[in-house]
Short mmCIF file of C-alpha atoms in Angstrom, two decimals:
data_model
loop_
_atom_site.label_atom_id
_atom_site.label_comp_id
_atom_site.label_asym_id
_atom_site.label_seq_id
_atom_site.Cartn_x
_atom_site.Cartn_y
_atom_site.Cartn_z
CA UNK A 289 0.00 0.00 0.00
CA UNK A 290 1.35 3.42 -0.93
CA UNK A 291 0.54 6.90 0.32
CA UNK A 292 0.08 8.45 3.74
CA UNK A 293 -0.53 6.28 6.78
CA UNK A 294 -3.46 8.58 7.50
CA UNK A 295 -5.21 7.44 4.33
CA UNK A 296 -7.95 4.91 5.08
CA UNK A 297 -9.73 4.15 1.80
CA UNK A 298 -11.28 0.90 3.08
CA UNK A 299 -12.27 2.03 6.59
CA UNK A 300 -9.70 -0.23 8.23
CA UNK A 301 -8.75 2.34 10.89
CA UNK A 302 -12.30 3.40 11.68
CA UNK A 303 -13.65 0.47 13.65
CA UNK A 304 -16.50 1.01 16.10
CA UNK A 305 -16.47 -1.45 18.99
CA UNK A 306 -20.14 -0.89 19.79
CA UNK A 307 -21.08 -1.65 16.20
CA UNK A 308 -18.99 -4.82 16.35
CA UNK A 309 -20.80 -5.86 19.53
CA UNK A 310 -24.12 -5.44 17.74
CA UNK A 311 -23.25 -7.95 15.02
CA UNK A 312 -24.36 -11.58 15.11
CA UNK A 313 -20.85 -12.98 14.78
CA UNK A 314 -19.47 -15.42 17.34
CA UNK A 315 -16.34 -13.36 18.00
CA UNK A 316 -18.19 -10.58 19.84
CA UNK A 317 -21.53 -12.20 20.57
CA UNK A 318 -20.42 -15.28 22.49
CA UNK A 319 -18.04 -13.59 24.93
CA UNK A 320 -18.70 -10.87 27.49
CA UNK A 321 -15.15 -9.52 27.59
CA UNK A 322 -14.44 -5.93 26.65
CA UNK A 323 -12.20 -6.96 23.78
CA UNK A 324 -12.65 -10.02 21.58
CA UNK A 325 -9.30 -11.65 20.91
CA UNK A 326 -10.17 -15.30 21.39
CA UNK A 327 -10.69 -16.33 17.76
CA UNK A 328 -8.91 -15.58 14.47
CA UNK A 329 -11.75 -13.57 12.97
CA UNK A 330 -11.21 -10.20 11.33
CA UNK A 331 -13.13 -7.06 12.36
CA UNK A 332 -12.36 -5.12 9.16
CA UNK A 333 -15.07 -4.47 6.57
CA UNK A 334 -14.62 -6.73 3.55
CA UNK A 335 -13.12 -5.53 0.30
CA UNK A 336 -15.52 -3.34 -1.72
CA UNK A 337 -15.06 -5.66 -4.70
CA UNK A 338 -16.55 -8.49 -2.66
CA UNK A 339 -19.49 -6.39 -1.47
CA UNK A 340 -20.23 -5.27 -5.03
CA UNK A 341 -20.06 -8.83 -6.35
CA UNK A 342 -22.46 -10.07 -3.68
CA UNK A 343 -24.86 -7.23 -4.39
CA UNK A 344 -24.93 -8.22 -8.05
CA UNK A 345 -26.02 -11.71 -6.98
CA UNK A 346 -28.79 -10.22 -4.82
CA UNK A 347 -29.92 -7.71 -7.44
CA UNK A 348 -29.94 -10.43 -10.09
CA UNK A 349 -31.91 -12.80 -7.85
CA UNK A 350 -29.30 -15.50 -8.60
CA UNK A 351 -30.34 -17.98 -5.96
CA UNK A 352 -31.16 -21.04 -8.06
CA UNK A 353 -29.11 -24.20 -8.38
CA UNK A 354 -25.51 -23.45 -9.38
CA UNK A 355 -23.94 -25.63 -12.06
CA UNK A 356 -21.30 -27.05 -9.74
CA UNK A 357 -21.07 -29.35 -6.75
CA UNK A 358 -20.10 -32.88 -5.85
CA UNK A 359 -16.71 -34.38 -6.68
CA UNK A 360 -16.82 -33.84 -10.44
CA UNK A 361 -17.92 -30.24 -11.08
CA UNK A 362 -15.59 -27.77 -9.43
CA UNK A 363 -16.81 -24.24 -8.79
CA UNK A 364 -15.44 -21.07 -10.46
CA UNK A 365 -13.58 -20.38 -7.20
CA UNK A 366 -11.89 -23.78 -7.24
CA UNK A 367 -10.91 -23.26 -10.87
CA UNK A 368 -9.00 -20.13 -9.78
CA UNK A 369 -6.98 -21.99 -7.16
CA UNK A 370 -4.22 -23.37 -9.39
CA UNK A 371 -3.49 -20.16 -11.32
CA UNK A 372 -3.56 -18.10 -8.11
CA UNK A 373 -1.08 -20.41 -6.39
CA UNK A 374 1.21 -20.19 -9.40
CA UNK A 375 0.98 -16.41 -9.57
CA UNK A 376 1.29 -15.65 -5.85
CA UNK A 377 3.51 -18.45 -4.53
CA UNK A 378 5.21 -20.00 -7.56
CA UNK A 379 3.52 -23.36 -6.99
CA UNK A 380 1.71 -25.05 -9.88
CA UNK A 381 -0.80 -27.51 -8.41
CA UNK A 382 -2.55 -29.99 -10.68
CA UNK A 383 -5.98 -28.46 -11.52
CA UNK A 384 -7.40 -31.98 -11.82
CA UNK A 385 -6.63 -32.60 -8.14
CA UNK A 386 -8.68 -29.63 -6.84
CA UNK A 387 -11.85 -30.25 -4.84
CA UNK A 388 -14.38 -27.81 -3.33
CA UNK A 389 -15.02 -28.01 0.41
CA UNK A 390 -17.39 -26.22 2.74
CA UNK A 391 -14.59 -25.27 5.13
CA UNK A 392 -11.00 -26.21 5.93
CA UNK A 393 -11.88 -28.41 8.90
CA UNK A 394 -14.16 -30.47 6.66
CA UNK A 395 -11.16 -31.07 4.39
CA UNK A 396 -8.93 -31.97 7.34
CA UNK A 397 -11.47 -34.40 8.74
CA UNK A 398 -12.09 -36.00 5.35
CA UNK A 399 -8.35 -36.60 5.01
CA UNK A 400 -8.09 -38.02 8.54
CA UNK A 401 -11.06 -40.29 7.83
CA UNK A 402 -9.75 -41.66 4.52
CA UNK A 403 -5.98 -41.71 5.09
CA UNK A 404 -5.64 -43.00 8.65
CA UNK A 405 -7.26 -45.55 10.94
CA UNK A 406 -8.66 -45.43 14.48
CA UNK A 407 -5.81 -45.67 16.98
CA UNK A 408 -3.24 -44.12 14.63
CA UNK A 409 -1.00 -41.36 15.86
CA UNK A 410 -1.30 -37.88 14.36
CA UNK A 411 1.60 -35.46 14.63
CA UNK A 412 0.69 -31.86 15.49
CA UNK A 413 2.72 -28.79 16.48
CA UNK A 414 1.75 -27.55 19.91
CA UNK A 415 0.09 -25.32 21.00
CA UNK A 416 -2.57 -25.97 18.39
CA UNK A 417 -5.83 -24.66 16.97
CA UNK A 418 -8.40 -26.48 19.10
CA UNK A 419 -10.47 -28.00 16.22
CA UNK A 420 -7.35 -29.97 15.20
CA UNK A 421 -7.07 -31.40 18.70
CA UNK A 422 -10.82 -32.08 18.72
CA UNK A 423 -10.55 -33.84 15.34
CA UNK A 424 -7.85 -36.17 16.62
CA UNK A 425 -9.78 -37.08 19.75
CA UNK A 426 -13.27 -37.29 18.26
CA UNK A 427 -12.08 -39.48 15.38
CA UNK A 428 -10.32 -41.90 17.73
CA UNK A 429 -6.80 -40.95 16.64
CA UNK A 430 -4.01 -40.20 19.11
CA UNK A 431 -2.06 -36.99 19.45
CA UNK A 432 1.72 -37.02 18.97
CA UNK A 433 2.80 -33.48 19.87
CA UNK A 434 5.71 -31.62 18.33
CA UNK A 435 7.00 -29.84 21.41
CA UNK A 436 8.96 -26.61 21.65
CA UNK A 437 12.70 -26.73 22.13
CA UNK A 438 13.89 -25.85 25.63
CA UNK A 439 13.64 -22.11 26.16
CA UNK A 440 11.74 -21.41 22.93
CA UNK A 441 9.00 -18.81 23.04
CA UNK A 442 7.16 -16.43 20.72
CA UNK A 443 6.81 -17.20 17.02
CA UNK A 444 10.45 -18.01 16.34
CA UNK A 445 9.84 -21.69 15.71
CA UNK A 446 12.47 -23.73 17.56
CA UNK A 447 10.41 -26.92 17.57
CA UNK A 448 12.22 -30.01 18.80
CA UNK A 449 12.28 -32.25 15.73
CA UNK A 450 15.09 -34.42 17.13
CA UNK A 451 12.84 -35.40 20.03
CA UNK A 452 9.95 -36.05 17.64
CA UNK A 453 12.05 -38.34 15.46
CA UNK A 454 13.21 -40.31 18.47
CA UNK A 455 9.63 -40.83 19.64
CA UNK A 456 8.43 -41.82 16.16
CA UNK A 457 11.32 -44.25 15.75
CA UNK A 458 10.60 -45.80 19.13
CA UNK A 459 6.93 -46.24 18.27
CA UNK A 460 7.83 -47.86 14.93
CA UNK A 461 10.37 -50.22 16.47
CA UNK A 462 8.37 -51.15 19.57
CA UNK A 463 4.66 -50.66 18.84
CA UNK A 464 2.38 -50.96 21.83
CA UNK A 465 -0.98 -49.79 23.07
CA UNK A 466 0.74 -46.99 24.98
CA UNK A 467 2.85 -45.65 22.10
CA UNK A 468 0.84 -45.02 18.91
CA UNK A 469 2.42 -45.50 15.50
CA UNK A 470 1.96 -42.32 13.47
CA UNK A 471 0.36 -42.27 10.03
CA UNK A 472 -0.35 -38.56 9.59
CA UNK A 473 0.89 -35.03 10.30
CA UNK A 474 -1.50 -32.07 10.50
CA UNK A 475 0.65 -29.08 9.58
CA UNK A 476 -0.83 -25.64 10.31
CA UNK A 477 1.31 -23.54 7.96
CA UNK A 478 1.64 -20.63 8.82
CA UNK A 479 1.05 -21.70 12.38
CA UNK A 480 -2.03 -20.83 14.40
CA UNK A 481 -1.81 -19.61 17.17
CA UNK A 482 1.93 -18.84 17.19
CA UNK A 483 2.05 -16.93 13.90
CA UNK A 484 5.21 -18.85 12.99
CA UNK A 485 5.99 -18.95 9.26
CA UNK A 486 7.84 -22.14 8.33
CA UNK A 487 10.91 -21.42 6.22
CA UNK A 488 12.22 -23.78 3.54
CA UNK A 489 14.82 -25.51 5.75
CA UNK A 490 12.23 -26.33 8.38
CA UNK A 491 9.71 -27.52 5.79
CA UNK A 492 12.37 -29.77 4.29
CA UNK A 493 13.02 -31.24 7.74
CA UNK A 494 9.29 -31.92 8.13
CA UNK A 495 9.17 -33.49 4.67
CA UNK A 496 12.15 -35.72 5.47
CA UNK A 497 10.53 -36.93 8.70
CA UNK A 498 7.26 -37.58 6.87
CA UNK A 499 9.08 -39.62 4.22
CA UNK A 500 11.09 -41.60 6.79
CA UNK A 501 8.00 -42.63 8.73
CA UNK A 502 5.57 -42.77 5.78
CA UNK A 503 3.32 -40.00 7.07
CA UNK A 504 0.66 -38.23 5.04
CA UNK A 505 0.83 -34.47 5.62
CA UNK A 506 -2.35 -32.39 5.78
CA UNK A 507 -1.13 -28.84 5.19
CA UNK A 508 -3.60 -26.21 6.34
CA UNK A 509 -2.44 -23.03 4.58
CA UNK A 510 -5.41 -20.82 5.37
CA UNK A 511 -3.19 -18.02 6.74
CA UNK A 512 -0.80 -18.00 3.76
CA UNK A 513 -1.93 -14.56 2.55
CA UNK A 514 -1.34 -12.93 5.94
CA UNK A 515 2.46 -13.07 6.13
CA UNK A 516 4.05 -9.69 6.79
CA UNK A 517 6.12 -7.80 4.20
CA UNK A 518 9.51 -9.40 3.72
CA UNK A 519 8.27 -12.85 4.78
CA UNK A 520 7.30 -15.38 2.11
CA UNK A 521 4.93 -18.31 2.41
CA UNK A 522 6.18 -21.53 0.81
CA UNK A 523 3.42 -24.05 -0.04
CA UNK A 524 4.42 -27.41 1.40
CA UNK A 525 3.58 -29.26 -1.82
CA UNK A 526 5.91 -26.96 -3.78
CA UNK A 527 8.93 -28.74 -2.25
CA UNK A 528 8.76 -31.40 -4.94
CA UNK A 529 6.71 -34.16 -6.55
CA UNK A 530 7.65 -36.72 -3.90
CA UNK A 531 6.47 -34.34 -1.15
CA UNK A 532 3.27 -33.49 -3.02
CA UNK A 533 2.48 -37.20 -3.45
CA UNK A 534 2.09 -37.61 0.32
CA UNK A 535 0.33 -34.29 0.96
CA UNK A 536 -3.19 -32.88 1.11
CA UNK A 537 -3.37 -29.07 1.03
CA UNK A 538 -6.41 -27.20 2.33
CA UNK A 539 -7.01 -23.47 2.28
CA UNK A 540 -9.65 -20.77 1.96
CA UNK A 541 -10.22 -17.04 1.57
CA UNK A 542 -11.98 -16.98 4.94
CA UNK A 543 -9.10 -15.70 7.10
CA UNK A 544 -7.34 -13.24 4.80
CA UNK A 545 -10.52 -11.75 3.32
CA UNK A 546 -12.86 -11.97 6.33
CA UNK A 547 -15.29 -14.45 4.76
CA UNK A 548 -15.52 -17.19 7.38
CA UNK A 549 -19.31 -17.05 7.59
CA UNK A 550 -19.78 -17.76 3.88
CA UNK A 551 -18.28 -21.26 4.11
CA UNK A 552 -16.01 -22.19 1.24
CA UNK A 553 -12.64 -23.92 1.10
CA UNK A 554 -10.54 -25.81 -1.38
CA UNK A 555 -8.58 -29.05 -1.11
CA UNK A 556 -5.70 -30.08 -3.36
CA UNK A 557 -5.09 -33.83 -3.25
CA UNK A 558 -1.45 -34.37 -4.05
CA UNK A 559 -1.99 -37.77 -2.46
CA UNK A 560 -3.40 -40.31 -4.93
CA UNK A 561 -5.27 -42.01 -2.10
CA UNK A 562 -7.03 -38.78 -1.14
CA UNK A 563 -7.91 -37.89 -4.71
CA UNK A 564 -9.28 -41.37 -5.38
CA UNK A 565 -11.24 -41.38 -2.11
CA UNK A 566 -12.94 -38.08 -2.91
CA UNK A 567 -13.80 -39.09 -6.46
CA UNK A 568 -15.31 -42.33 -5.19
CA UNK A 569 -17.79 -40.53 -2.93
CA UNK A 570 -21.38 -40.15 -4.11
CA UNK A 571 -22.18 -36.77 -5.63
CA UNK A 572 -22.91 -34.06 -3.02
CA UNK A 573 -21.79 -36.35 -0.16
CA UNK A 574 -19.67 -33.48 1.18
CA UNK A 575 -22.19 -30.85 0.17
CA UNK A 576 -21.55 -28.08 -2.36
CA UNK A 577 -20.39 -24.49 -1.97
CA UNK A 578 -23.11 -21.87 -2.16
CA UNK A 579 -23.40 -19.11 -4.74
CA UNK A 580 -22.48 -16.30 -2.34
CA UNK A 581 -19.34 -18.03 -1.07
CA UNK A 582 -18.06 -18.77 -4.56
CA UNK A 583 -18.89 -15.26 -5.77
CA UNK A 584 -17.05 -13.69 -2.83
CA UNK A 585 -13.99 -15.88 -3.33
CA UNK A 586 -13.75 -15.10 -7.03
CA UNK A 587 -13.96 -11.37 -6.25
CA UNK A 588 -11.34 -11.69 -3.49
CA UNK A 589 -8.85 -13.51 -5.68
CA UNK A 590 -9.37 -11.41 -8.79
CA UNK A 591 -10.05 -7.93 -7.40
CA UNK A 592 -9.01 -7.94 -3.74
CA UNK A 593 -5.24 -7.44 -3.91
CA UNK A 594 -5.24 -3.72 -3.07
CA UNK A 595 -7.54 -4.26 -0.09
CA UNK A 596 -5.35 -7.12 1.19
CA UNK A 597 -2.23 -4.93 0.88
CA UNK A 598 -4.02 -2.28 2.95
CA UNK A 599 -4.90 -4.82 5.64
CA UNK A 600 -1.28 -5.92 5.92
CA UNK A 601 -0.18 -2.30 6.21
CA UNK A 602 -2.49 -1.44 9.14
#
């Protein structure tokens, strides 16, 4: 964003707490605290391009059946995923491996369901976004935490991968009911809640561990657009074909563009097993994205760059 810091073309510096309290959103409505900082939900007004696109849907009374849904007919938003990843991050995902989802957690749970078994261990950096922990417990999988190195704090990373490898090796060599054998790694990348952005060397270490222990990686990259200037997001699947082949990437416009309530996400199945599992499901088994969500995502990805730059500059 260029120009004076006093400029506020999108109303990002003009928030009214009382107006926020009057909304129906969970962030302000379900807590009585003076300030709502318990969930990663944006208070900024959405990009004007998104508002205008949604108004065109309303004015055109476009609420009939859309011509997408199910595993075979991807939405216009999903069709934008591959070119946007190539343009923004230099990663060229296979467009034929792209699947619409209702939200990221649906994609994570679908991958856990189809690519692991009850009792399996699931690796997860700690602390963690609570729905990931809930997913592991509710689906009868077992948490294998990636702990912080001694003395590590803040968002500087410093996870103890040596300790993790030792525990995974022990579980593989001496399986028992007390030590689960891992089959999967849920990677929140960038990390929520620490804000840690994984650099290439660390991602390569994760990829090497996943290959050594034959782990499928679910890479949640929903915060990829929110890295600060000078920091680059590296899609996990972009590390190479062998890495992509054991990975499922899930993401959405919901965090960066303040669209969580519209419910749309996208899944890229680098993993053959995940792609085949999704294509084998009956049509509409996982639902279908609604017209408003797809419209908003298309507007965000095609016309929202200036607004996003302004958000990152606040």
